C-alpha atoms as one frame of an Amber mdcrd trajectory, in Angstrom:
protein
 -23.673   9.913   0.622 -20.475   8.969  -1.109 -19.984   5.451  -2.483 -17.042
   3.620  -1.214 -15.527   0.318  -2.274 -14.471  -1.588   0.552 -11.354  -3.724
  -0.184 -10.147  -6.575   2.342  -6.416  -7.375   2.048  -5.177 -10.447   3.830
  -1.415 -10.167   4.651   1.158 -12.932   5.171   4.534 -12.498   6.839   7.600
 -14.039   5.470  11.309 -13.849   6.474  13.659 -11.944   4.151  15.224 -14.822
   2.242  16.153 -15.125  -1.386  14.729 -18.593  -1.626  11.339 -17.639  -0.466
  10.789 -15.398  -3.599  11.057 -18.142  -5.817   7.724 -19.569  -4.132   5.580
 -16.807  -5.380   5.392 -17.314  -9.133   1.495 -18.535  -9.311  -1.132 -16.456
 -11.270  -2.681 -15.691  -7.944   0.619 -14.225  -6.483   0.265 -10.648  -7.084
  -0.889  -7.447  -5.167   0.686  -5.092  -2.694   3.760  -6.014  -0.580   5.752
  -4.364   2.301   9.566  -4.564   3.112  10.997  -4.215   6.741  14.376  -3.667
   7.720  16.751  -1.328   9.670  17.016   2.286   8.757  19.765   4.596   9.967
  17.090   7.209  10.896  13.782   5.286  11.702  15.449   2.561  13.528  15.662
  -1.254  13.424  12.959  -3.549  11.762  10.708  -0.795  10.509   8.653  -0.291
   7.309  10.875   0.729   4.384   8.903   0.227   1.222   5.323  -0.372   0.108
   5.391  -1.817  -3.529   3.024  -3.586  -5.969   3.190  -6.678  -8.331   0.729
  -5.884 -10.779   0.194  -8.119 -13.922   3.302 -10.074 -12.824   4.020 -12.262
  -9.809   5.581 -11.047  -6.495   8.665 -13.221  -7.537   9.125 -11.573 -10.838
   8.686  -8.311  -9.043  11.343  -9.091  -6.520  13.773 -10.103  -9.285  13.217
  -6.630 -10.744  14.203  -5.002  -7.614  17.337  -7.060  -6.982  19.901  -4.392
  -7.887  17.781  -1.754  -5.786  17.956  -3.964  -2.935  21.432  -4.737  -3.065
  22.526  -0.909  -3.500  20.054   0.768  -1.275  18.442  -1.481   1.284  20.836
  -2.864   3.956  19.562  -5.085   6.733  16.349  -6.669   5.539  14.415  -8.551
   8.185  11.057  -9.545   6.626   8.459  -8.819   4.109   4.550  -9.168   3.866
   2.573  -9.921   0.920  -1.249  -9.206   0.408  -4.095 -11.029  -1.149  -7.376
  -9.725  -2.108 -10.246 -11.297  -0.425 -12.959 -11.788  -2.879 -16.110  -9.804
  -1.937 -18.954  -8.153  -3.700 -16.914  -4.882  -3.847 -13.865  -6.502  -4.788
 -14.538  -9.329  -7.356 -11.713 -11.391  -8.681 -12.033  -9.706 -12.211 -11.128
  -6.407 -10.446  -8.175  -7.063  -8.459  -5.634  -6.059 -11.175  -7.317  -2.547
 -11.538  -7.195  -2.276  -7.731  -3.584  -2.833  -7.054  -2.460   0.478  -8.137
  -5.115   2.368  -5.991  -4.513   0.413  -2.998  -0.794   0.685  -3.360  -1.059
   4.622  -3.392  -3.497   4.920  -0.396  -1.112   2.513   1.657   2.046   4.566
   0.715   0.023   8.103   1.548  -1.213   6.668   4.822   2.118   5.141   5.917
   4.829   7.155   4.416   7.564   4.396   4.256  11.167   5.529   4.193  12.023
   4.245   0.742   8.717   5.307  -1.098   9.987   8.940  -1.478   9.185   9.316
  -5.222   5.531   8.318  -4.524   5.248  10.753  -1.718   6.706  13.862  -3.477
   4.319  16.589  -4.848   0.523  16.662  -4.966  -1.322  13.366  -4.473  -3.395
  12.417  -7.370  -7.135  12.255  -6.963  -8.301   8.672  -6.237 -10.402   7.070
  -9.227 -12.790   6.151  -6.852 -13.410   6.195  -3.143 -11.840   3.055  -1.295
 -11.589   1.731   2.191  -8.783  -0.811   2.635  -9.331  -3.277   5.675  -5.803
  -4.928   6.276  -6.460  -8.518   7.873  -3.971 -11.121   9.111  -0.474 -10.405
   9.979  -0.416  -7.014   8.394   2.860  -5.581  10.102   2.717  -2.132  11.231
  -0.044  -1.065   8.678  -3.078   0.542  10.295  -6.117  -1.911  10.321  -8.078
   0.737   8.205  -7.137   3.200   5.598  -9.107   5.276   3.107  -8.601   7.347
  -0.092 -11.066   9.915   1.391  -8.503  11.333   3.576  -6.519  12.279   0.418
  -9.197  13.566  -1.606  -9.706  17.346  -1.975 -13.436  17.334  -2.357 -14.018
  17.953   1.289 -11.644  21.041   1.410 -13.035  24.571   1.621 -11.620  27.314
  -0.401 -12.362  29.632   2.304 -12.177  27.971   5.904 -13.718  31.065   7.367
 -16.850  31.068   5.589 -19.907  31.704   7.943 -20.920  28.444   9.698 -17.559
  26.661   9.218 -15.095  28.500  11.151 -15.174  31.741  12.830 -12.398  34.390
  12.246 -10.515  35.703  15.270 -10.815  39.341  13.872
């Protein structure tokens, strides 16, 4: 049986407001975030971007995005920030390491419109098997996502091998 690290993310919703970003400068204010707004193809108030603030606060990360937001994103409506819940599988000391893994699994699972660079090409094999449980006000994220779905260890080289699939020949 595969070992799976279970990660609990608690989400909070906030309005899109430049003043609100100044509130997230604390040492525990880092993790994964979501940006929602209007998109010409996907419609109004949809998930546009999933990002990470790792080894820096959410506020510091938002300041780095300022030019990107002004030039590429138009009508923002809200954003969500996550906090890791401390569990046996996710002790406080591991949070920094898990931010990158969680972000990639969430992007692969939800395909936000403005994460195109993260969606191109081959998906990297996850460092470990993780199951993310999204709690609280999670926006449109699925309640559960897993890195196992993006692992090639379950793929067969020849799907028509005896016992797996029958050829129609």
